[in-house]
Structures are given as structure tokens and as C-alpha cells.
mmCIF file with all atom_site columns, C-alpha atoms in Angstrom:
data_model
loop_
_atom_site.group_PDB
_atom_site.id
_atom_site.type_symbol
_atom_site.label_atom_id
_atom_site.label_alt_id
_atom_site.label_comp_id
_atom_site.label_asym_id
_atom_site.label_entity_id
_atom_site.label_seq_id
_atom_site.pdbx_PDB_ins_code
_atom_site.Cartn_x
_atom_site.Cartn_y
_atom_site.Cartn_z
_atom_site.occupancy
_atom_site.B_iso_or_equiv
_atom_site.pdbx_formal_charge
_atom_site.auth_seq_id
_atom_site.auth_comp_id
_atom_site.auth_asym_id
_atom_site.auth_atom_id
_atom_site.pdbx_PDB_model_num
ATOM 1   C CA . UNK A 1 1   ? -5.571  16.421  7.049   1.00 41.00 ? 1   UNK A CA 1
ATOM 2   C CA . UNK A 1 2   ? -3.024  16.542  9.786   1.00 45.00 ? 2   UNK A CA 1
ATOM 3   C CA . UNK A 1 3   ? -3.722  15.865  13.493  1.00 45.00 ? 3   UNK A CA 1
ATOM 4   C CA . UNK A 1 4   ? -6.721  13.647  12.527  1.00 70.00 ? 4   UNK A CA 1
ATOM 5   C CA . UNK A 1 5   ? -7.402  9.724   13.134  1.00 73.00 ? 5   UNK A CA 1
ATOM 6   C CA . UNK A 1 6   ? -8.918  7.189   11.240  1.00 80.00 ? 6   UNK A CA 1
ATOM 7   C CA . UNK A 1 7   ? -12.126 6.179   12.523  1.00 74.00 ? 7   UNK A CA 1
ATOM 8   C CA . UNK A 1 8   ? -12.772 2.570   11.531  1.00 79.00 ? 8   UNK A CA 1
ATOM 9   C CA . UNK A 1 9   ? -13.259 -0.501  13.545  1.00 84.00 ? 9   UNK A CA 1
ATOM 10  C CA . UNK A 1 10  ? -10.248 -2.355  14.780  1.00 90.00 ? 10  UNK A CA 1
ATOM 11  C CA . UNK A 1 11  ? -6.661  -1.830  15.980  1.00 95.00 ? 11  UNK A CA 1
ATOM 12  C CA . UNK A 1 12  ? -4.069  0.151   14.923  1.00 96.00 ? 12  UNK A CA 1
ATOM 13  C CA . UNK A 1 13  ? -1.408  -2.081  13.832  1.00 98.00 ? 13  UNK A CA 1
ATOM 14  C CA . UNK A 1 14  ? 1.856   -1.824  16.138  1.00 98.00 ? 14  UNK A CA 1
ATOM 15  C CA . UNK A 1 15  ? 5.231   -0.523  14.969  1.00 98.00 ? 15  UNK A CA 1
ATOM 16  C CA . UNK A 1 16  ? 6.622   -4.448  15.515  1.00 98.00 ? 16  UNK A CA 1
ATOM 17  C CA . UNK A 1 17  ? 4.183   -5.816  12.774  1.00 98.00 ? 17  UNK A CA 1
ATOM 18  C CA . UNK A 1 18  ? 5.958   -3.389  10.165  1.00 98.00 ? 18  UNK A CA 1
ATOM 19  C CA . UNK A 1 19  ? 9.591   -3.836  11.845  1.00 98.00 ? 19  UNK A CA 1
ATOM 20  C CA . UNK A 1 20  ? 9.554   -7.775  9.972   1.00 98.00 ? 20  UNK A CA 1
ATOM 21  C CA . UNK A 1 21  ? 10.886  -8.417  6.727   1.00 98.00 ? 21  UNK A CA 1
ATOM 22  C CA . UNK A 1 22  ? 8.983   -6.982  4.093   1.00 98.00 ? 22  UNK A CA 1
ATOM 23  C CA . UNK A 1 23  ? 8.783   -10.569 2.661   1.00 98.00 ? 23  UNK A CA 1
ATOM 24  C CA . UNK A 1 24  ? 6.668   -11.700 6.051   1.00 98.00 ? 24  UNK A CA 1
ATOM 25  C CA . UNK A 1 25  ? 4.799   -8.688  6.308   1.00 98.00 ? 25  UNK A CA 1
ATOM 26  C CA . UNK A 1 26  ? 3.442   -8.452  2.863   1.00 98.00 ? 26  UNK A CA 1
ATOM 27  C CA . UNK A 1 27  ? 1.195   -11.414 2.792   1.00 98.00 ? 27  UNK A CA 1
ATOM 28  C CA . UNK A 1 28  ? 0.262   -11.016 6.360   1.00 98.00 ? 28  UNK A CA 1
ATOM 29  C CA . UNK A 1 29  ? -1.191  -7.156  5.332   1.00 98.00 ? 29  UNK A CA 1
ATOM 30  C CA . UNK A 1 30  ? -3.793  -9.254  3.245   1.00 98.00 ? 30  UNK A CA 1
ATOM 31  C CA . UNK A 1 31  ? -7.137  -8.438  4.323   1.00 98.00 ? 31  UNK A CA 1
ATOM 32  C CA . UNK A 1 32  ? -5.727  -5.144  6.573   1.00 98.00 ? 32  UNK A CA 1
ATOM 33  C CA . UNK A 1 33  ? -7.616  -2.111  6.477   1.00 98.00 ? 33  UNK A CA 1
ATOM 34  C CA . UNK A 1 34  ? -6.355  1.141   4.611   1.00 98.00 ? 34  UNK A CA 1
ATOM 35  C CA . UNK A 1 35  ? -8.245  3.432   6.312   1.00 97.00 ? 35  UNK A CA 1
ATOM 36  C CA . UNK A 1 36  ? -8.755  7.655   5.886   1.00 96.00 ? 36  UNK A CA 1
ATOM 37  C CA . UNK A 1 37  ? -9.819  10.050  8.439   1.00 94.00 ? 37  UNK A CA 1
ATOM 38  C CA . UNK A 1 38  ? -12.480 11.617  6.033   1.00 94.00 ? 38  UNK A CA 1
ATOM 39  C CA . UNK A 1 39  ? -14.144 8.602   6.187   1.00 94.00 ? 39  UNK A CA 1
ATOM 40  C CA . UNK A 1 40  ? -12.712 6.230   2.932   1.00 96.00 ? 40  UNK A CA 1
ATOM 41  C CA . UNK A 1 41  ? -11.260 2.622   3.463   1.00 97.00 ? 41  UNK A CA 1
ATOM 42  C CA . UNK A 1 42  ? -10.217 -0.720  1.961   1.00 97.00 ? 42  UNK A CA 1
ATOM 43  C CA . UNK A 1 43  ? -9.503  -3.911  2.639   1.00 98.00 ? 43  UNK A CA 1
ATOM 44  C CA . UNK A 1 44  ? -6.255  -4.624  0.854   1.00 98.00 ? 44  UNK A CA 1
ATOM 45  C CA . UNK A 1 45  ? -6.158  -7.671  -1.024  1.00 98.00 ? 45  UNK A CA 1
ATOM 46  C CA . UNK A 1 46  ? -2.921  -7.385  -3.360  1.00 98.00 ? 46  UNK A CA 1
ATOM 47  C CA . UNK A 1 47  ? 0.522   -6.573  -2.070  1.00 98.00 ? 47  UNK A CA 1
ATOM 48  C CA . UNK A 1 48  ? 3.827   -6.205  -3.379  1.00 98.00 ? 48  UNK A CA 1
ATOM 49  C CA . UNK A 1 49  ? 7.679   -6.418  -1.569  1.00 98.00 ? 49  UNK A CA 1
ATOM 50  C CA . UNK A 1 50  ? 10.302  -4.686  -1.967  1.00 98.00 ? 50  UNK A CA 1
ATOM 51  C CA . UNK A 1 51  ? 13.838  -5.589  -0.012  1.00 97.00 ? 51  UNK A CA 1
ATOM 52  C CA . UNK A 1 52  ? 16.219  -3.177  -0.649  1.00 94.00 ? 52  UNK A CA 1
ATOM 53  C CA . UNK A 1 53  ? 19.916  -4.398  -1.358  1.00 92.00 ? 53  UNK A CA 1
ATOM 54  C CA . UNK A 1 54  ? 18.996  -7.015  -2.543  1.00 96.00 ? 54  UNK A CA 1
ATOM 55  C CA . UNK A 1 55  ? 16.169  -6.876  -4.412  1.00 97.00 ? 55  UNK A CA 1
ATOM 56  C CA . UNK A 1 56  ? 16.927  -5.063  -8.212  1.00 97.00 ? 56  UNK A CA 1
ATOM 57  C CA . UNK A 1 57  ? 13.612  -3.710  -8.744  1.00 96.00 ? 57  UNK A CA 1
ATOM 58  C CA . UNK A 1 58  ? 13.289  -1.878  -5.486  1.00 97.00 ? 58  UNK A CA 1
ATOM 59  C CA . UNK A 1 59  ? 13.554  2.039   -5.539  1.00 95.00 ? 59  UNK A CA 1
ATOM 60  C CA . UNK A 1 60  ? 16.618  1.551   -2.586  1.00 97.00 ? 60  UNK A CA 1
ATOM 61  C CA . UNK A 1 61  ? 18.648  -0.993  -4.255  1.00 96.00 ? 61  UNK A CA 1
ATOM 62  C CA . UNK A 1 62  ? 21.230  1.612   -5.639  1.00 94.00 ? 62  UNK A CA 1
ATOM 63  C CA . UNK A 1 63  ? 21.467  3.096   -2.380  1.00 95.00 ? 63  UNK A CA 1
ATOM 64  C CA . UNK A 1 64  ? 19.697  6.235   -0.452  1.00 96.00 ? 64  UNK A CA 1
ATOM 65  C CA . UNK A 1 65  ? 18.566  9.556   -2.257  1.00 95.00 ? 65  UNK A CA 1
ATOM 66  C CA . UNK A 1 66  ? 16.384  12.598  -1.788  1.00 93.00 ? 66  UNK A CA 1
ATOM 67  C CA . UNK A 1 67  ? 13.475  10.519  -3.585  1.00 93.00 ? 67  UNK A CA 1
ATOM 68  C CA . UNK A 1 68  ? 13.720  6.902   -1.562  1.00 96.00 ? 68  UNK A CA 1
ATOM 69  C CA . UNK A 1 69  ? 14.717  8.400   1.864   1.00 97.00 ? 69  UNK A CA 1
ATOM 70  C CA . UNK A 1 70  ? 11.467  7.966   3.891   1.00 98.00 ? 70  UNK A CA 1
ATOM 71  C CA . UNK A 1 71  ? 12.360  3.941   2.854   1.00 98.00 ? 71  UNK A CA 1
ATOM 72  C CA . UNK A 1 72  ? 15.522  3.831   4.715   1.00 98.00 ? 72  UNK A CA 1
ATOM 73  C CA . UNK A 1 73  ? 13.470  5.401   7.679   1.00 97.00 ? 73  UNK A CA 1
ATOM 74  C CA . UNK A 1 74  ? 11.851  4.097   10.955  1.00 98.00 ? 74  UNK A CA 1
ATOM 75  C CA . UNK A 1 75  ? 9.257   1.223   9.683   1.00 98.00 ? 75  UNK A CA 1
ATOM 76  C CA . UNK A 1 76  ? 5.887   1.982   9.673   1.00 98.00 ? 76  UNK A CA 1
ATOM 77  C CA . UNK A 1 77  ? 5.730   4.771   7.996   1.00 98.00 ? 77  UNK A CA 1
ATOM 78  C CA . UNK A 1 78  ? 3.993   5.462   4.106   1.00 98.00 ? 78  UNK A CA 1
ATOM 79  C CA . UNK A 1 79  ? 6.218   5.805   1.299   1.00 98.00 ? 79  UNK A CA 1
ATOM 80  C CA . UNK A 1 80  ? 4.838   7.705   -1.511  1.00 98.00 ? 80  UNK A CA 1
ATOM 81  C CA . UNK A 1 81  ? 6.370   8.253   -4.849  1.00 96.00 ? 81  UNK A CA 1
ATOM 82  C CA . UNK A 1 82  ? 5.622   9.852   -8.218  1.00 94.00 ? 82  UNK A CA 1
ATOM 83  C CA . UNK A 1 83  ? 5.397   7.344   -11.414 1.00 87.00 ? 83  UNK A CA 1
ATOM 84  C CA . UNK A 1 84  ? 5.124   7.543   -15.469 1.00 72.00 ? 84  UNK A CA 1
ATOM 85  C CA . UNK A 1 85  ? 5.164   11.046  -14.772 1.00 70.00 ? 85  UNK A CA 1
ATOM 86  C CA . UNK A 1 86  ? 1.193   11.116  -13.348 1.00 78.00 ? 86  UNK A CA 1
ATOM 87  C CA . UNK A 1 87  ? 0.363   8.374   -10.598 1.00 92.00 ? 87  UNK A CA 1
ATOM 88  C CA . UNK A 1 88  ? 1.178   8.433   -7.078  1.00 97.00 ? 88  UNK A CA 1
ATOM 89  C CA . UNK A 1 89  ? 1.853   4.847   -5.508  1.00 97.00 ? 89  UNK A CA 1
ATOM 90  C CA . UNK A 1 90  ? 1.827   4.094   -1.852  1.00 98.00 ? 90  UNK A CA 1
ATOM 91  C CA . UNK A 1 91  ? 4.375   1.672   0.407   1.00 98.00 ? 91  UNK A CA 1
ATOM 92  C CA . UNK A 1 92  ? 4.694   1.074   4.145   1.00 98.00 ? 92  UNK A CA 1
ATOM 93  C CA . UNK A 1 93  ? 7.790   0.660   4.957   1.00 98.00 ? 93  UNK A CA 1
ATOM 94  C CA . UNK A 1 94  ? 9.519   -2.593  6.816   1.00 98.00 ? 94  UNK A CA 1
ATOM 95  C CA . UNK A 1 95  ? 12.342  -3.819  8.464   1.00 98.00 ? 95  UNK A CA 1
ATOM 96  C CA . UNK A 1 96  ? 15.470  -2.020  9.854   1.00 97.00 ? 96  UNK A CA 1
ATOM 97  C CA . UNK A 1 97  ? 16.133  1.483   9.572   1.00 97.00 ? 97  UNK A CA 1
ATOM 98  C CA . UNK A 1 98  ? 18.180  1.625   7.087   1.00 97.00 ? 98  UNK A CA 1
ATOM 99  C CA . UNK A 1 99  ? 17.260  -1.149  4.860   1.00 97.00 ? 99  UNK A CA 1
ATOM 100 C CA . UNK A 1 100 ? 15.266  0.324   2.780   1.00 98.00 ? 100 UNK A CA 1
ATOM 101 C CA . UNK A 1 101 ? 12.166  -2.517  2.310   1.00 98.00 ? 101 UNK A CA 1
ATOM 102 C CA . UNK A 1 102 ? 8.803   -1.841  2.371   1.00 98.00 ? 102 UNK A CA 1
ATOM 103 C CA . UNK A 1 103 ? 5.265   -3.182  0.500   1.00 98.00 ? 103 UNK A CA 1
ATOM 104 C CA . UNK A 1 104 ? 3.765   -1.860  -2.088  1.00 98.00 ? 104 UNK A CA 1
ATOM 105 C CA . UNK A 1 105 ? -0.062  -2.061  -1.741  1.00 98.00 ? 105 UNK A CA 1
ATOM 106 C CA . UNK A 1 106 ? -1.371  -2.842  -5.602  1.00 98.00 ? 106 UNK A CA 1
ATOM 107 C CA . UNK A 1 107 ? -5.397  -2.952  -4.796  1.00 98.00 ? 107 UNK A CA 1
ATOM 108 C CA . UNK A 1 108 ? -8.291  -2.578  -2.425  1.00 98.00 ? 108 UNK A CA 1
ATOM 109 C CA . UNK A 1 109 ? -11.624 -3.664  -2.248  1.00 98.00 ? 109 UNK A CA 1
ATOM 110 C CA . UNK A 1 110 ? -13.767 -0.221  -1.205  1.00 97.00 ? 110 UNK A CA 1
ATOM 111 C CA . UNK A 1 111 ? -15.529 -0.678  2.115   1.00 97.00 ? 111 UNK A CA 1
ATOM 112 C CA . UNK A 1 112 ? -16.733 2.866   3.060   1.00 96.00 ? 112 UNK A CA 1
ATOM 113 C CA . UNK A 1 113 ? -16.424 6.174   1.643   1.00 96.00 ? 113 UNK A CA 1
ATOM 114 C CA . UNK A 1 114 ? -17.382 4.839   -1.824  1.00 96.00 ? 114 UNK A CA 1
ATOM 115 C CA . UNK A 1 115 ? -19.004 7.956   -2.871  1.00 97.00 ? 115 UNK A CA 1
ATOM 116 C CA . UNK A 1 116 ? -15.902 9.662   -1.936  1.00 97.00 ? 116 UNK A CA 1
ATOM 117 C CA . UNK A 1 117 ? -14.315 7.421   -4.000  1.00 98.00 ? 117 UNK A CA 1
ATOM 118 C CA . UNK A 1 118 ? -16.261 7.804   -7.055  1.00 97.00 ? 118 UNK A CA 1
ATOM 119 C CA . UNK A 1 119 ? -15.808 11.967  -6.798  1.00 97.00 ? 119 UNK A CA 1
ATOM 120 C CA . UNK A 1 120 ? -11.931 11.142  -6.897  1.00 97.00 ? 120 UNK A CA 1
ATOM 121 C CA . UNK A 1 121 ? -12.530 9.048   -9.951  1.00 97.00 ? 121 UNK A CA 1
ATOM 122 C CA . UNK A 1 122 ? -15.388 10.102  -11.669 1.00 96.00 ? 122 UNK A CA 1
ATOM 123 C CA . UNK A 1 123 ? -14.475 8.326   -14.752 1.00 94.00 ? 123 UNK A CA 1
ATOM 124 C CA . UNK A 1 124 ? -14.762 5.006   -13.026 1.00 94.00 ? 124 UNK A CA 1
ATOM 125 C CA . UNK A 1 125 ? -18.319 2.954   -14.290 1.00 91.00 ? 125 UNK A CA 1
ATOM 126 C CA . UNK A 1 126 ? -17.546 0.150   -12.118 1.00 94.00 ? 126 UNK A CA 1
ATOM 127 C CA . UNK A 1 127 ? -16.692 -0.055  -8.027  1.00 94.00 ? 127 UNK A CA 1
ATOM 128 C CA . UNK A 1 128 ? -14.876 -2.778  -8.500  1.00 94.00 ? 128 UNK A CA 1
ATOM 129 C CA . UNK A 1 129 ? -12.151 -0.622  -10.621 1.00 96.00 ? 129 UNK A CA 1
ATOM 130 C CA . UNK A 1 130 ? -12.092 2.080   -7.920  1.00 98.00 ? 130 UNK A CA 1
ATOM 131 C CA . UNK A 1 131 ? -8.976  0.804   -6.163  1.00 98.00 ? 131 UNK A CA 1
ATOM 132 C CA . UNK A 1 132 ? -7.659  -2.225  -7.933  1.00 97.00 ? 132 UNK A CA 1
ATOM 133 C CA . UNK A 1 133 ? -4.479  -1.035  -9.134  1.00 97.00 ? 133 UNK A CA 1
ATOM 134 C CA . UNK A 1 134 ? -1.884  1.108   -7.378  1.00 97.00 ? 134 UNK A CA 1
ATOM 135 C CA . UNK A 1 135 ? -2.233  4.287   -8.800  1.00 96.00 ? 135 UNK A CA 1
ATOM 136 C CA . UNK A 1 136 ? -6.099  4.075   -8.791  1.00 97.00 ? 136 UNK A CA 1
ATOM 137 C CA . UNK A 1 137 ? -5.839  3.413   -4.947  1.00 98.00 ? 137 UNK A CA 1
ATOM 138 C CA . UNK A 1 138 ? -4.445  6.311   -4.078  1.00 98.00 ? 138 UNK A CA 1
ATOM 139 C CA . UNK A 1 139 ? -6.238  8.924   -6.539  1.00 97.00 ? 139 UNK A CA 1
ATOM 140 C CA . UNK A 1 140 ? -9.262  7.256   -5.065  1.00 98.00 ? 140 UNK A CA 1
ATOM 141 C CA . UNK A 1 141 ? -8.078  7.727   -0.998  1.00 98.00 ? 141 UNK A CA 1
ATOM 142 C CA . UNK A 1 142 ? -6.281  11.038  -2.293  1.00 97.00 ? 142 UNK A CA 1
ATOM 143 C CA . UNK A 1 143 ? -3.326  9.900   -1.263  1.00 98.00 ? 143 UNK A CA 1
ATOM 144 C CA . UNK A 1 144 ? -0.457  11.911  -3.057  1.00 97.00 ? 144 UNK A CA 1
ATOM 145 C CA . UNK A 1 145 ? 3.132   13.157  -2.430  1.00 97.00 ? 145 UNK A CA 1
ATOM 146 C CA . UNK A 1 146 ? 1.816   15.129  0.482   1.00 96.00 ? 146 UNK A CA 1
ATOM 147 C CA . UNK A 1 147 ? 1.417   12.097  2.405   1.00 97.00 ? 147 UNK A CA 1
ATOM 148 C CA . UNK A 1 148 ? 5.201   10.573  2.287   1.00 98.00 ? 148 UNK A CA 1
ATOM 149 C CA . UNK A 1 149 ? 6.852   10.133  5.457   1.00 98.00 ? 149 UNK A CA 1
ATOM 150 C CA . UNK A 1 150 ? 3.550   10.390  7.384   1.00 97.00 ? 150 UNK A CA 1
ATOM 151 C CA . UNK A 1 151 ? 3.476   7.693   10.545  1.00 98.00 ? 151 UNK A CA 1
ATOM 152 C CA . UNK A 1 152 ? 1.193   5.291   9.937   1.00 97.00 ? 152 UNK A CA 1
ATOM 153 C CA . UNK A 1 153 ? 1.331   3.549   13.336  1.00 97.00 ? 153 UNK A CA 1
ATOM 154 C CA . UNK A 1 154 ? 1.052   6.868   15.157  1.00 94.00 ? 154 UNK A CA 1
ATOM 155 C CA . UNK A 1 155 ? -2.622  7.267   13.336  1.00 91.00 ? 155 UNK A CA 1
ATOM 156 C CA . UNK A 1 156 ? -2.398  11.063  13.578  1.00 91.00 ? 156 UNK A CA 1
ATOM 157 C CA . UNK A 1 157 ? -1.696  12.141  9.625   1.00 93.00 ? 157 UNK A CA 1
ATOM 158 C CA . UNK A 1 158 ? -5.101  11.007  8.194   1.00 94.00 ? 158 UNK A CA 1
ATOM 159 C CA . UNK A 1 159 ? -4.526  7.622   7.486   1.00 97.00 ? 159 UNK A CA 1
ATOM 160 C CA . UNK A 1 160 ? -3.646  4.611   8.976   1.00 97.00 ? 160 UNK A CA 1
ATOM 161 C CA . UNK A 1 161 ? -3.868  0.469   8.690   1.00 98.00 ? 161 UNK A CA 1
ATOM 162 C CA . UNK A 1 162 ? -6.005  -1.497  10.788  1.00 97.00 ? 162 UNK A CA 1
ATOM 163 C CA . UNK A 1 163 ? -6.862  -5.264  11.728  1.00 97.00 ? 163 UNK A CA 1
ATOM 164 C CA . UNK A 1 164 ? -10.641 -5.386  12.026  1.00 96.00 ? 164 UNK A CA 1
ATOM 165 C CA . UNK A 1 165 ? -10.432 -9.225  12.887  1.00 96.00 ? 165 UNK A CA 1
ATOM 166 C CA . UNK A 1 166 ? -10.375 -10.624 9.472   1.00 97.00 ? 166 UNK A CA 1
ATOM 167 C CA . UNK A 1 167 ? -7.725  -12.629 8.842   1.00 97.00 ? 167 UNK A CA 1
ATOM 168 C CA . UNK A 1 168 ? -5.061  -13.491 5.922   1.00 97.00 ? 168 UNK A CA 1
ATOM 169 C CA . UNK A 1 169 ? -5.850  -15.912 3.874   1.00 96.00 ? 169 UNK A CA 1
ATOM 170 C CA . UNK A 1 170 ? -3.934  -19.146 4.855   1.00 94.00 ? 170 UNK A CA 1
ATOM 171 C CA . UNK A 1 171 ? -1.039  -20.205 2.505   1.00 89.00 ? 171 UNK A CA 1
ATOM 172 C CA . UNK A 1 172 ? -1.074  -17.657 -0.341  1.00 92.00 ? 172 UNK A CA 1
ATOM 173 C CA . UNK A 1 173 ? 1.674   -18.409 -3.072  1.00 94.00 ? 173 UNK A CA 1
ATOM 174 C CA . UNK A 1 174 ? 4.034   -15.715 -3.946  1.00 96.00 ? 174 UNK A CA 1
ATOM 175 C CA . UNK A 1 175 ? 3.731   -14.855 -7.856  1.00 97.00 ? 175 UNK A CA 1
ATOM 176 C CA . UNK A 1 176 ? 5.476   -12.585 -9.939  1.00 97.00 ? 176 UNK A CA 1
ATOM 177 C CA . UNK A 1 177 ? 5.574   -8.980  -9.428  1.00 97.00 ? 177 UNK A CA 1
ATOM 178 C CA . UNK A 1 178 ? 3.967   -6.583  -12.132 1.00 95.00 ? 178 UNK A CA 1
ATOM 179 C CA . UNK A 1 179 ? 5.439   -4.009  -14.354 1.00 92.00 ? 179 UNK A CA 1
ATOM 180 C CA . UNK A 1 180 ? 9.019   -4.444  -13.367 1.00 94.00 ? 180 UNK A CA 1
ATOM 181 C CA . UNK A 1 181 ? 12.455  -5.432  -15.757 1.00 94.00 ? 181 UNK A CA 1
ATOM 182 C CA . UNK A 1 182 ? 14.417  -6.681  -13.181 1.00 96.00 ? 182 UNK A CA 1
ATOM 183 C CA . UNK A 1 183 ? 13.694  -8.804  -10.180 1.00 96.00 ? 183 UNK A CA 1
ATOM 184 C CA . UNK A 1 184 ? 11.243  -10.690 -12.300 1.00 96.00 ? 184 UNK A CA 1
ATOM 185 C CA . UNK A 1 185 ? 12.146  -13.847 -10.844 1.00 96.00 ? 185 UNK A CA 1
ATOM 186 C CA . UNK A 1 186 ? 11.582  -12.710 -7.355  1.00 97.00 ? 186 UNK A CA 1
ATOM 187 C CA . UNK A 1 187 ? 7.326   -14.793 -6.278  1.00 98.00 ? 187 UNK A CA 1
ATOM 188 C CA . UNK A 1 188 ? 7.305   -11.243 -4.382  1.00 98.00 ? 188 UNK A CA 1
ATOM 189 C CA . UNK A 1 189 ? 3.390   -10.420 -5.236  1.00 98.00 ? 189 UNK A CA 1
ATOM 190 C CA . UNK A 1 190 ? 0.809   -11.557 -2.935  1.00 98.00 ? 190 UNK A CA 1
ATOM 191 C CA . UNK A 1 191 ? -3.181  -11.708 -3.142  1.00 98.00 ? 191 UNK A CA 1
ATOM 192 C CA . UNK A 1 192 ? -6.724  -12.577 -1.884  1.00 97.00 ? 192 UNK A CA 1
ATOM 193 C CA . UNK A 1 193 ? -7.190  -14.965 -4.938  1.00 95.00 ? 193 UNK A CA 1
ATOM 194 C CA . UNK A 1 194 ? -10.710 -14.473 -6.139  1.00 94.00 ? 194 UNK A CA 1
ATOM 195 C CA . UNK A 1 195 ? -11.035 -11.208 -5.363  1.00 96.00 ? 195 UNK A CA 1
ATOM 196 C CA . UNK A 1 196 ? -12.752 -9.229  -8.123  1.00 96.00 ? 196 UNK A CA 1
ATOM 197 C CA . UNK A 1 197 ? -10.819 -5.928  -6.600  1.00 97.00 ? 197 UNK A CA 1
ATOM 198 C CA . UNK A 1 198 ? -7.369  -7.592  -7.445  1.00 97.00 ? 198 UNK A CA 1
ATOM 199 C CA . UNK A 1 199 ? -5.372  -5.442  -9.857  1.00 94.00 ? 199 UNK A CA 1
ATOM 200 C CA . UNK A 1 200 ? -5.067  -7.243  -13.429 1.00 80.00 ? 200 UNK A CA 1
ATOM 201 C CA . UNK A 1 201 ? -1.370  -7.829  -14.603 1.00 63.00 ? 201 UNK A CA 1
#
């Protein structure tokens, strides 16, 4: 899928909007557009951060490796890593280089491409379970380990996030993150409350 844009109404969101905390940027990706070149995208309604050094759940906080080294690069980029021995999860990284933050994005609500969708997960009986949980998100945009380190600002790899003019929703309280031993203290989870595409803890 290399060389190929996203075609999806909207902009591109800048390098800048990624090179923020993670803590800023993660609620402010609310209601952003994942978007595929072959046509699949979602509006993402649960996020996650992750802020490196400090932060004890956060694949980076023990320092850089072969694994978590896309992290530490240039922001805006996807981080992609392998989980539970069978899920692929997907980041974009923030901050400094170096820092190693980024957000996870936990669910989507499917806007186009469903039937794509539903021939990545064919088990699925329900749309609304199609992307509302990390690792169903990116079985169902086929995003796997391929896909780490690809530029998402740059728009050239096959996938991409986009503002199509809907905004965040205005004051969203940080809760708890999910499926984590440490950091558990950390209001580092974000979401479109109501959403029936929200991930379920």
C-alpha cells in the first residue's frame, strides 16, 4: 500500500498538532478521522496517552529498544506493536524526538469502507463492534506490524488522520486507562461519551 493517499474529506493534520504533549493531543484527536487509502475510515472516539519517562505503563518508560524505537522518533508517525501474542495496536506518536509519548487510539466509529471492514472481521454480527477496541481497529483497517514507522503527516503510506470539520467534544474528563498494572492512577483515557463505538473496559 505504499506511495498511496487517503482519499477522504478534510485536511491532513500538520506535523505541529502531533509535536504537543501526548496529554493535549489525545483528547483533541477526538472526533479525527483514521483514514485508509483503499477506501476504510473512522472517526475516533476513544484515545489513550502514553508519556514516556514518566509514565509506568508506557512501552518507553524503561528506556529505548528495537521494539519501542519508532516512539522515540520524529512525531507524527504510527507506532504499531504486537500484543497477547495475536493483536496489533496502533499509536501516533507525540512530542519531542526522543521522548517517547504517543496515543493510543482504543476505538472508531466506521464511516466508509464498512464492507471492507466486515471481510476483515467476518465474525463480527454487529457494526458497532467493528472497531471499538484497539485490536479490533486495526484487524478491521488491516493495520499490522507492516505499518510501524509509516509517516502519518506525509499521507503517502496508506493511511493517514484527518480533520473533516467536526470538532472535539468540549471538556471531556480524563478516566482511567484500560488493561494496564501500573500507571492506574494516571485520568489518561479520553472519549466521545455516548458513543455506542466506545471500547468497553
Amino acid at each position: 500500500m505504499s506511495l498511496r493517499r487517503p482519499r477522504w474529506p478534510g485536511a491532513v493534520l500538520p506535523r505541529s498538532f502531533f509535536h504537543r504533549d501526548a496529554r493535549v493531543v489525545a483528547p483533541e484527536l477526538l472526533n479525527k478521522v483514521l483514514a485508509c487509502a483503499d477506501g476504510r475510515a473512522g472517526r475516533i472516539v476513544e484515545v489513550e496517552a502514553y508519556v514516556g519517562a514518566i509514565d509506568p505503563a508506557a512501552h518507553t518508560f524503561r528506556g529505548k529498544t528495537k521494539r519501542n524505537a519508532v516512539m522515540f522518533g520524529p512525531p507524527g508517525h504510527m507506532y504499531v506493536y504486537f500484543t497477547y501474542g495475536m493483536h496489533w495496536c496502533c499509536n501516533t506518536v507525540c512530542g519531542d524526538e526522543g521522548e517517547g509519548s504517543g496515543v493510543l487510539i482504543r476505538a472508531l466509529e466506521p464511516l466508509a469502507g464498512i464492507e471492507r471492514m466486515r471481510e476483515a472481521r467476518p465474525k463480527v454480527r454487529r457494526d458497532r463492534e467493528l472497531c471499538s477496541g484497539p485490536a479490533r481497529l486495526t484487524q478491521a483497517l488491516g493495520i499490522t506490524g507492516e505499518q510501524n514507522g509509516i509517516d502519518l503527516v506525509r499521507a503517502r503510506d496508506g493511511y493517514t488522520v484527518l480533520d473533516d470539520g467536526t470538532p472535539p467534544p468540549d471538556n471531556v474528563p480524563g478516566s482511567a486507562r484500560i488493561g494496564i498494572r501500573e500507571g492506574t492512577d494516571l485520568l489518561w483515557r479520553w472519549l466521545v461519551a455516548g458513543n455506542p463505538h466506545v471500547s468497553r473496559a
